[in-house]
Tab-separated table of C-alpha atoms (C1' of nucleotides) in Angstrom:
chain	number	residue	atom	x	y	z
A	1	UNK	CA	30.876	-28.706	-7.615
A	2	UNK	CA	30.957	-24.980	-7.542
A	3	UNK	CA	28.407	-24.352	-10.266
A	4	UNK	CA	26.022	-27.297	-10.618
A	5	UNK	CA	23.542	-27.265	-13.488
A	6	UNK	CA	20.340	-25.499	-12.529
A	7	UNK	CA	18.560	-25.877	-15.796
A	8	UNK	CA	18.430	-27.503	-19.194
A	9	UNK	CA	17.138	-26.653	-22.668
A	10	UNK	CA	13.887	-28.418	-21.877
A	11	UNK	CA	13.463	-26.578	-18.592
A	12	UNK	CA	14.052	-23.287	-20.345
A	13	UNK	CA	11.597	-24.115	-23.078
A	14	UNK	CA	8.938	-25.056	-20.534
A	15	UNK	CA	9.512	-21.904	-18.522
A	16	UNK	CA	9.389	-19.822	-21.673
A	17	UNK	CA	6.046	-21.355	-22.609
A	18	UNK	CA	4.634	-20.583	-19.182
A	19	UNK	CA	5.966	-17.053	-19.278
A	20	UNK	CA	4.540	-16.553	-22.744
A	21	UNK	CA	1.086	-17.657	-21.695
A	22	UNK	CA	0.950	-15.794	-18.420
A	23	UNK	CA	2.541	-12.509	-19.358
A	24	UNK	CA	2.372	-12.348	-23.130
A	25	UNK	CA	5.197	-11.734	-25.545
A	26	UNK	CA	6.366	-8.560	-23.802
A	27	UNK	CA	7.261	-10.528	-20.698
A	28	UNK	CA	9.347	-13.046	-22.571
A	29	UNK	CA	12.785	-11.505	-22.204
A	30	UNK	CA	16.023	-13.241	-21.439
A	31	UNK	CA	16.106	-11.467	-18.093
A	32	UNK	CA	12.611	-12.390	-16.912
A	33	UNK	CA	12.955	-15.888	-18.285
A	34	UNK	CA	16.147	-16.368	-16.294
A	35	UNK	CA	14.483	-14.928	-13.213
A	36	UNK	CA	11.624	-17.417	-13.552
A	37	UNK	CA	14.236	-20.175	-13.521
A	38	UNK	CA	16.161	-18.733	-10.587
A	39	UNK	CA	19.275	-17.803	-12.490
A	40	UNK	CA	20.928	-15.026	-14.480
A	41	UNK	CA	20.220	-14.056	-18.049
A	42	UNK	CA	23.738	-14.738	-19.215
A	43	UNK	CA	23.423	-18.368	-18.181
A	44	UNK	CA	20.709	-18.979	-20.748
A	45	UNK	CA	23.142	-18.461	-23.593
A	46	UNK	CA	24.844	-21.742	-22.708
A	47	UNK	CA	21.664	-23.534	-23.749
A	48	UNK	CA	20.302	-21.285	-26.472
A	49	UNK	CA	22.808	-19.240	-28.406
A	50	UNK	CA	20.362	-16.411	-28.974
A	51	UNK	CA	16.849	-15.318	-28.338
A	52	UNK	CA	16.035	-16.023	-31.952
A	53	UNK	CA	17.025	-19.663	-31.578
A	54	UNK	CA	14.889	-19.982	-28.468
A	55	UNK	CA	11.898	-18.516	-30.281
A	56	UNK	CA	12.357	-20.934	-33.141
A	57	UNK	CA	12.310	-23.803	-30.651
A	58	UNK	CA	9.132	-22.387	-29.114
A	59	UNK	CA	7.490	-22.154	-32.509
A	60	UNK	CA	8.378	-25.747	-33.316
A	61	UNK	CA	7.037	-26.936	-29.978
A	62	UNK	CA	3.815	-25.017	-30.523
A	63	UNK	CA	3.322	-26.440	-33.986
A	64	UNK	CA	3.819	-29.947	-32.643
A	65	UNK	CA	1.248	-29.404	-29.921
A	66	UNK	CA	-1.269	-27.945	-32.315
A	67	UNK	CA	-0.783	-30.859	-34.678
A	68	UNK	CA	-1.324	-33.312	-31.859
A	69	UNK	CA	-4.484	-31.549	-30.732
A	70	UNK	CA	-5.916	-31.581	-34.242
A	71	UNK	CA	-4.982	-35.198	-34.733
A	72	UNK	CA	-6.855	-36.141	-31.596
A	73	UNK	CA	-9.856	-34.084	-32.630
A	74	UNK	CA	-10.068	-35.742	-36.021
A	75	UNK	CA	-9.494	-39.309	-34.870
A	76	UNK	CA	-12.199	-41.834	-35.683
A	77	UNK	CA	-14.671	-39.281	-36.913
A	78	UNK	CA	-16.650	-39.121	-40.135
A	79	UNK	CA	-15.613	-36.252	-42.417
A	80	UNK	CA	-18.236	-33.698	-41.406
A	81	UNK	CA	-17.672	-34.208	-37.686
A	82	UNK	CA	-13.912	-34.290	-38.141
A	83	UNK	CA	-13.962	-30.918	-39.862
A	84	UNK	CA	-15.949	-29.321	-37.075
A	85	UNK	CA	-13.940	-30.954	-34.335
A	86	UNK	CA	-10.681	-29.850	-35.920
A	87	UNK	CA	-11.951	-26.300	-36.347
A	88	UNK	CA	-12.995	-26.184	-32.718
A	89	UNK	CA	-9.688	-27.651	-31.564
A	90	UNK	CA	-7.762	-25.193	-33.728
A	91	UNK	CA	-9.553	-22.195	-32.279
A	92	UNK	CA	-9.366	-23.629	-28.784
A	93	UNK	CA	-5.603	-23.945	-29.072
A	94	UNK	CA	-5.274	-20.385	-30.319
A	95	UNK	CA	-7.453	-19.090	-27.494
A	96	UNK	CA	-5.550	-20.977	-24.835
A	97	UNK	CA	-2.120	-20.047	-26.178
A	98	UNK	CA	-2.537	-16.740	-28.004
A	99	UNK	CA	1.045	-15.549	-27.659
A	100	UNK	CA	2.430	-18.925	-28.697
A	101	UNK	CA	0.121	-19.031	-31.695
A	102	UNK	CA	1.329	-15.583	-32.729
A	103	UNK	CA	4.935	-16.609	-32.268
A	104	UNK	CA	4.402	-19.665	-34.446
A	105	UNK	CA	3.452	-17.389	-37.300
A	106	UNK	CA	5.880	-14.581	-36.569
A	107	UNK	CA	9.055	-16.598	-36.223
A	108	UNK	CA	10.028	-17.052	-39.823
A	109	UNK	CA	8.219	-19.034	-42.462
A	110	UNK	CA	7.666	-22.631	-41.319
A	111	UNK	CA	8.619	-24.806	-44.232
A	112	UNK	CA	5.677	-26.827	-45.381
A	113	UNK	CA	7.794	-28.614	-47.933
A	114	UNK	CA	10.538	-30.056	-45.735
A	115	UNK	CA	9.731	-32.733	-43.160
A	116	UNK	CA	8.844	-31.403	-39.716
A	117	UNK	CA	5.938	-30.363	-37.520
A	118	UNK	CA	4.752	-27.732	-39.984
A	119	UNK	CA	4.539	-30.260	-42.789
A	120	UNK	CA	2.744	-32.702	-40.503
A	121	UNK	CA	0.182	-30.040	-39.726
A	122	UNK	CA	-0.244	-29.222	-43.384
A	123	UNK	CA	-0.664	-32.856	-44.334
A	124	UNK	CA	-3.339	-33.273	-41.687
A	125	UNK	CA	-5.311	-30.348	-43.101
A	126	UNK	CA	-4.801	-31.617	-46.630
A	127	UNK	CA	-6.098	-35.067	-45.768
A	128	UNK	CA	-9.007	-33.690	-43.807
A	129	UNK	CA	-10.199	-31.458	-46.607
A	130	UNK	CA	-9.661	-34.330	-49.024
A	131	UNK	CA	-12.164	-36.500	-47.182
A	132	UNK	CA	-14.786	-33.822	-47.681
A	133	UNK	CA	-14.100	-32.818	-51.252
A	134	UNK	CA	-13.163	-36.229	-52.485
A	135	UNK	CA	-9.880	-35.052	-53.957
A	136	UNK	CA	-6.575	-36.633	-53.099
A	137	UNK	CA	-4.398	-33.525	-53.023
A	138	UNK	CA	-6.749	-30.615	-52.748
A	139	UNK	CA	-4.106	-27.993	-52.076
A	140	UNK	CA	-6.371	-25.090	-52.920
A	141	UNK	CA	-9.123	-26.431	-50.698
A	142	UNK	CA	-6.765	-26.902	-47.769
A	143	UNK	CA	-5.421	-23.378	-48.215
A	144	UNK	CA	-8.972	-22.019	-48.172
A	145	UNK	CA	-9.907	-23.972	-45.068
A	146	UNK	CA	-6.760	-22.929	-43.246
A	147	UNK	CA	-7.164	-19.304	-44.281
A	148	UNK	CA	-10.681	-19.244	-42.895
A	149	UNK	CA	-9.647	-20.676	-39.539
A	150	UNK	CA	-6.583	-18.446	-39.268
A	151	UNK	CA	-8.578	-15.383	-40.206
A	152	UNK	CA	-11.463	-16.111	-37.892
A	153	UNK	CA	-9.003	-16.464	-35.073
A	154	UNK	CA	-7.373	-13.156	-36.003
A	155	UNK	CA	-10.648	-11.279	-35.985
A	156	UNK	CA	-11.620	-12.877	-32.712
A	157	UNK	CA	-8.291	-12.025	-31.137
A	158	UNK	CA	-8.499	-8.412	-32.270
A	159	UNK	CA	-11.776	-8.094	-30.428
A	160	UNK	CA	-13.767	-7.367	-33.563
A	161	UNK	CA	-16.685	-9.398	-32.382
A	162	UNK	CA	-17.270	-7.104	-29.420
A	163	UNK	CA	-20.358	-7.564	-27.383
A	164	UNK	CA	-22.579	-8.864	-30.130
A	165	UNK	CA	-20.323	-11.845	-30.700
A	166	UNK	CA	-19.451	-13.469	-34.032
A	167	UNK	CA	-23.131	-14.184	-34.628
A	168	UNK	CA	-22.668	-17.761	-35.830
A	169	UNK	CA	-20.012	-16.625	-38.276
A	170	UNK	CA	-17.860	-19.632	-37.510
A	171	UNK	CA	-20.540	-22.254	-38.000
A	172	UNK	CA	-21.926	-20.565	-41.085
A	173	UNK	CA	-18.535	-20.075	-42.675
A	174	UNK	CA	-17.549	-23.644	-41.963
A	175	UNK	CA	-20.740	-25.043	-43.417
A	176	UNK	CA	-20.609	-22.802	-46.448
A	177	UNK	CA	-16.957	-23.524	-47.109
A	178	UNK	CA	-17.243	-27.295	-46.873
A	179	UNK	CA	-20.434	-27.272	-48.903
A	180	UNK	CA	-18.931	-25.027	-51.539
A	181	UNK	CA	-15.669	-26.949	-51.718
A	182	UNK	CA	-17.524	-30.203	-52.242
A	183	UNK	CA	-19.741	-28.783	-54.959
A	184	UNK	CA	-17.285	-26.647	-56.853
A	185	UNK	CA	-15.697	-28.526	-59.696
A	186	UNK	CA	-13.267	-25.971	-60.968
A	187	UNK	CA	-9.965	-27.401	-62.128
B	1	UNK	CA	9.855	34.353	-35.087
B	2	UNK	CA	12.409	32.331	-33.218
B	3	UNK	CA	10.701	28.963	-33.575
B	4	UNK	CA	8.404	28.899	-36.590
B	5	UNK	CA	6.180	25.865	-37.105
B	6	UNK	CA	7.966	23.208	-39.101
B	7	UNK	CA	5.232	20.634	-39.103
B	8	UNK	CA	1.605	19.825	-38.399
B	9	UNK	CA	-0.450	16.800	-37.329
B	10	UNK	CA	-1.154	16.028	-40.977
B	11	UNK	CA	2.488	16.285	-41.938
B	12	UNK	CA	3.417	13.967	-39.118
B	13	UNK	CA	0.749	11.478	-40.081
B	14	UNK	CA	1.915	11.469	-43.695
B	15	UNK	CA	5.544	11.048	-42.696
B	16	UNK	CA	4.595	8.246	-40.330
B	17	UNK	CA	2.773	6.439	-43.124
B	18	UNK	CA	5.793	6.731	-45.390
B	19	UNK	CA	8.123	5.577	-42.668
B	20	UNK	CA	5.861	2.654	-41.886
B	21	UNK	CA	5.792	1.482	-45.469
B	22	UNK	CA	9.457	1.935	-46.200
B	23	UNK	CA	11.033	0.697	-42.987
B	24	UNK	CA	8.351	-1.364	-41.294
B	25	UNK	CA	7.047	-1.001	-37.772
B	26	UNK	CA	10.487	-1.161	-36.200
B	27	UNK	CA	11.504	2.026	-37.916
B	28	UNK	CA	8.499	3.943	-36.715
B	29	UNK	CA	9.922	5.547	-33.587
B	30	UNK	CA	9.438	9.060	-32.365
B	31	UNK	CA	13.116	9.717	-33.035
B	32	UNK	CA	13.230	8.479	-36.603
B	33	UNK	CA	9.883	10.039	-37.376
B	34	UNK	CA	11.137	13.390	-36.145
B	35	UNK	CA	14.331	12.954	-38.123
B	36	UNK	CA	12.316	12.321	-41.281
B	37	UNK	CA	10.577	15.637	-40.664
B	38	UNK	CA	13.793	17.473	-39.897
B	39	UNK	CA	13.123	18.111	-36.242
B	40	UNK	CA	13.545	16.645	-32.778
B	41	UNK	CA	11.524	13.897	-31.188
B	42	UNK	CA	10.343	16.066	-28.324
B	43	UNK	CA	8.659	18.449	-30.772
B	44	UNK	CA	6.259	15.755	-31.898
B	45	UNK	CA	4.584	15.685	-28.528
B	46	UNK	CA	3.098	19.126	-29.210
B	47	UNK	CA	1.017	17.521	-31.955
B	48	UNK	CA	0.454	14.025	-30.649
B	49	UNK	CA	0.449	13.584	-26.904
B	50	UNK	CA	1.850	10.077	-27.110
B	51	UNK	CA	2.935	7.422	-29.516
B	52	UNK	CA	-0.233	5.518	-28.771
B	53	UNK	CA	-2.376	8.420	-29.948
B	54	UNK	CA	-0.359	8.682	-33.135
B	55	UNK	CA	-0.803	4.999	-33.824
B	56	UNK	CA	-4.531	5.269	-33.318
B	57	UNK	CA	-4.619	8.066	-35.878
B	58	UNK	CA	-2.622	5.907	-38.283
B	59	UNK	CA	-5.035	3.029	-37.814
B	60	UNK	CA	-8.024	5.256	-38.506
B	61	UNK	CA	-6.392	6.650	-41.609
B	62	UNK	CA	-5.580	3.163	-42.838
B	63	UNK	CA	-9.131	1.948	-42.289
B	64	UNK	CA	-10.486	4.915	-44.228
B	65	UNK	CA	-8.159	4.217	-47.139
B	66	UNK	CA	-9.039	0.554	-47.210
B	67	UNK	CA	-12.718	1.378	-47.143
B	68	UNK	CA	-12.304	3.775	-50.038
B	69	UNK	CA	-10.376	1.208	-52.056
B	70	UNK	CA	-13.035	-1.430	-51.519
B	71	UNK	CA	-15.814	1.009	-52.333
B	72	UNK	CA	-14.162	1.802	-55.637
B	73	UNK	CA	-13.642	-1.866	-56.403
B	74	UNK	CA	-17.275	-2.721	-55.779
B	75	UNK	CA	-18.802	0.239	-57.598
B	76	UNK	CA	-21.154	-0.507	-60.466
B	77	UNK	CA	-20.436	-4.206	-60.491
B	78	UNK	CA	-22.780	-7.172	-60.407
B	79	UNK	CA	-22.528	-9.222	-57.188
B	80	UNK	CA	-20.156	-11.915	-58.367
B	81	UNK	CA	-17.697	-9.472	-59.923
B	82	UNK	CA	-17.987	-7.133	-56.961
B	83	UNK	CA	-17.012	-9.898	-54.560
B	84	UNK	CA	-13.938	-10.795	-56.562
B	85	UNK	CA	-12.925	-7.198	-57.132
B	86	UNK	CA	-13.273	-6.409	-53.440
B	87	UNK	CA	-11.269	-9.472	-52.487
B	88	UNK	CA	-8.514	-8.478	-54.892
B	89	UNK	CA	-8.538	-4.878	-53.669
B	90	UNK	CA	-8.442	-6.031	-50.055
B	91	UNK	CA	-5.416	-8.222	-50.628
B	92	UNK	CA	-3.767	-5.601	-52.795
B	93	UNK	CA	-4.085	-3.039	-50.023
B	94	UNK	CA	-2.620	-5.439	-47.474
B	95	UNK	CA	0.278	-6.246	-49.796
B	96	UNK	CA	1.046	-2.618	-50.521
B	97	UNK	CA	0.767	-1.505	-46.904
B	98	UNK	CA	1.625	-4.537	-44.781
B	99	UNK	CA	2.778	-2.661	-41.709
B	100	UNK	CA	-0.197	-0.327	-41.800
B	101	UNK	CA	-2.562	-3.264	-42.174
B	102	UNK	CA	-0.971	-4.910	-39.154
B	103	UNK	CA	-1.212	-1.715	-37.177
B	104	UNK	CA	-4.885	-1.387	-38.010
B	105	UNK	CA	-5.509	-4.690	-36.306
B	106	UNK	CA	-3.010	-4.308	-33.501
B	107	UNK	CA	-3.981	-0.877	-32.246
B	108	UNK	CA	-6.940	-1.682	-30.079
B	109	UNK	CA	-10.270	-3.065	-31.140
B	110	UNK	CA	-11.878	-0.875	-33.800
B	111	UNK	CA	-15.458	-0.389	-32.771
B	112	UNK	CA	-17.768	-1.779	-35.424
B	113	UNK	CA	-20.797	-0.592	-33.521
B	114	UNK	CA	-20.042	3.110	-33.179
B	115	UNK	CA	-19.953	5.347	-36.268
B	116	UNK	CA	-16.541	5.678	-37.888
B	117	UNK	CA	-14.291	4.208	-40.566
B	118	UNK	CA	-14.404	0.740	-39.047
B	119	UNK	CA	-18.179	0.680	-39.111
B	120	UNK	CA	-18.180	1.956	-42.687
B	121	UNK	CA	-15.895	-0.876	-43.682
B	122	UNK	CA	-18.066	-3.401	-41.898
B	123	UNK	CA	-21.215	-2.071	-43.537
B	124	UNK	CA	-19.622	-2.355	-46.942
B	125	UNK	CA	-18.765	-5.996	-46.354
B	126	UNK	CA	-22.213	-6.647	-44.944
B	127	UNK	CA	-23.925	-5.155	-47.970
B	128	UNK	CA	-21.631	-6.913	-50.393
B	129	UNK	CA	-22.254	-10.333	-48.903
B	130	UNK	CA	-25.941	-9.524	-48.775
B	131	UNK	CA	-26.114	-9.072	-52.532
B	132	UNK	CA	-24.764	-12.582	-52.962
B	133	UNK	CA	-26.726	-14.422	-50.295
B	134	UNK	CA	-29.892	-12.448	-50.675
B	135	UNK	CA	-30.099	-11.627	-46.994
B	136	UNK	CA	-30.420	-8.111	-45.685
B	137	UNK	CA	-28.218	-8.391	-42.594
B	138	UNK	CA	-26.132	-11.478	-43.074
B	139	UNK	CA	-23.805	-10.863	-40.165
B	140	UNK	CA	-22.573	-14.432	-40.064
B	141	UNK	CA	-21.904	-14.429	-43.786
B	142	UNK	CA	-19.965	-11.182	-43.619
B	143	UNK	CA	-17.901	-12.483	-40.721
B	144	UNK	CA	-17.074	-15.598	-42.727
B	145	UNK	CA	-16.089	-13.624	-45.798
B	146	UNK	CA	-13.950	-11.226	-43.810
B	147	UNK	CA	-12.310	-14.045	-41.880
B	148	UNK	CA	-11.344	-15.763	-45.109
B	149	UNK	CA	-9.770	-12.635	-46.586
B	150	UNK	CA	-7.990	-11.739	-43.357
B	151	UNK	CA	-6.703	-15.249	-42.935
B	152	UNK	CA	-5.551	-15.648	-46.512
B	153	UNK	CA	-3.623	-12.424	-46.157
B	154	UNK	CA	-2.050	-13.660	-42.919
B	155	UNK	CA	-0.876	-16.919	-44.449
B	156	UNK	CA	0.454	-15.093	-47.466
B	157	UNK	CA	2.304	-12.586	-45.322
B	158	UNK	CA	3.864	-15.308	-43.209
B	159	UNK	CA	5.329	-16.812	-46.336
B	160	UNK	CA	3.435	-20.065	-45.993
B	161	UNK	CA	2.879	-20.325	-49.674
B	162	UNK	CA	6.586	-20.648	-50.384
B	163	UNK	CA	7.711	-21.504	-53.833
B	164	UNK	CA	4.691	-23.548	-54.831
B	165	UNK	CA	2.374	-20.590	-54.355
B	166	UNK	CA	-1.158	-20.630	-52.979
B	167	UNK	CA	-2.225	-23.015	-55.746
B	168	UNK	CA	-5.459	-21.213	-56.569
B	169	UNK	CA	-6.448	-21.273	-52.913
B	170	UNK	CA	-7.822	-17.760	-53.130
B	171	UNK	CA	-10.024	-18.300	-56.156
B	172	UNK	CA	-11.222	-21.664	-54.952
B	173	UNK	CA	-11.964	-20.447	-51.449
B	174	UNK	CA	-13.799	-17.424	-52.763
B	175	UNK	CA	-15.902	-19.461	-55.146
B	176	UNK	CA	-16.649	-22.110	-52.553
B	177	UNK	CA	-17.520	-19.585	-49.886
B	178	UNK	CA	-19.883	-17.525	-52.013
B	179	UNK	CA	-21.465	-20.651	-53.437
B	180	UNK	CA	-21.866	-22.186	-50.019
B	181	UNK	CA	-23.187	-19.009	-48.435
B	182	UNK	CA	-25.811	-18.652	-51.151
B	183	UNK	CA	-26.931	-22.259	-50.855
B	184	UNK	CA	-26.815	-22.739	-47.114
B	185	UNK	CA	-30.165	-22.011	-45.547
B	186	UNK	CA	-29.322	-22.420	-41.903
B	187	UNK	CA	-31.076	-19.955	-39.629
C	1	DG	C1'	6.543	25.416	-31.473
C	2	DT	C1'	11.186	23.824	-31.363
C	3	DC	C1'	15.176	23.330	-29.026
C	4	DT	C1'	18.838	20.932	-25.665
C	5	DA	C1'	19.417	17.931	-22.100
C	6	DT	C1'	18.159	14.281	-19.521
C	7	DA	C1'	15.396	11.188	-16.840
C	8	DA	C1'	14.113	6.485	-16.386
C	9	DC	C1'	13.560	2.747	-18.197
C	10	DC	C1'	14.198	-1.425	-21.333
C	11	DC	C1'	16.737	-4.892	-24.287
C	12	DG	C1'	20.326	-8.680	-26.217
C	13	DA	C1'	24.653	-10.164	-25.737
C	14	DT	C1'	29.673	-10.788	-24.148
C	15	DA	C1'	34.096	-11.224	-21.049
C	16	DG	C1'	36.189	-13.418	-17.690
C	17	DA	C1'	36.267	-15.257	-12.799
C	18	DC	C1'	35.068	-19.419	-10.308
D	1	DG	C1'	27.436	-24.093	-16.077
D	2	DT	C1'	26.611	-20.020	-13.469
D	3	DC	C1'	28.164	-16.002	-11.805
D	4	DT	C1'	29.221	-10.600	-11.716
D	5	DA	C1'	29.919	-6.747	-14.328
D	6	DT	C1'	29.336	-4.332	-18.216
D	7	DC	C1'	29.058	-2.921	-23.025
D	8	DG	C1'	26.284	-0.753	-26.400
D	9	DG	C1'	22.287	0.000	-27.972
D	10	DG	C1'	17.392	1.129	-27.918
D	11	DT	C1'	12.887	3.465	-26.419
D	12	DT	C1'	9.067	6.964	-24.602
D	13	DA	C1'	8.572	10.996	-22.434
D	14	DT	C1'	9.441	15.380	-19.652
D	15	DA	C1'	11.660	20.004	-18.004
D	16	DG	C1'	12.843	24.284	-19.056
D	17	DA	C1'	15.265	27.732	-22.180
D	18	DC	C1'	14.284	30.538	-26.232
DNA sequence: GTCTATAACCCGATAGAC
DNA sequence: GTCTATCGGGTTATAGAC
């Protein structure tokens, strides 16, 4: 055959992930991605109709991986340990895949309502917080917990902890938040 | 005079702020900025040597404005009200100036150690949290409080609260965090 | 200090041959 | 399915005239 297949959607996705982690978001262009796969940019459009579609696929893949990591971290652990393990796993994921984590939040609003990786992730957080606060559907508590993790990661990524480090801000915030969520009995 | 001054660093900064808020970060280019001022892109380089320098100036300006807004919100208020007012003012600022807020965090790490707007902002948060926890330099507590606000804003901006809204996640997180920080007596 | 002109790069995406 | 060639657009930044 004159033009045998050199790649596939999965290959492209994998190469894009590697490129994203090694060179950051600036390096993820259709040209450099094609080069990493040994082909031309125009060939990619046979597998992903646009860059936007490719980024959406990346975001979905990232959300799935994060969900899996958190699930593993929480497995077979009592509530207090599960919370800490999940927080550590969350931050570890964001540190290891900073550009992917950013992309997950930049590429459109992941629908928490409709079934999919984003909803799975949300349900995990909801259940986790529920085991600590004793409420079945503690939406507000899960939002607070997620906001804290997401924000801590943002500050850390922006280098705001400089040389002095976060000074136990993570541990203290986590303890305070779980303690406060369990005690607070607002409606 | 053949070429009278049409602009100044302050004019440019003001126009850049307007452009940033109306059109988002994509619209803030040297070309469009110059066009908004009625001149050519190359003329801007007499006032700001590069786009990077201009963005740094924007970030500094934004940090000053945020600091001022928080200072006003906290003034003459008992601790509990001050915390809530500051949180509201913080989120209000981020909602009103989303692109500027992003730029403040994207344009290099603001040094919290060296004197400047960023340190002023940090000191305000540190003092505010101190009035609630009763500790003089509660670095960890301030980090936790800031992380929560920053993270809540990020989730809100990414549209993760969809139609159902944050479900009191802000109020509950704030209450839980302040309660927990005041009660927790970890070192 | 502003102008014109241009250098030197980058990007996503498409047409049509094979 | 991949290729070459190219369209059409964008950007920061500089050189030199006035």
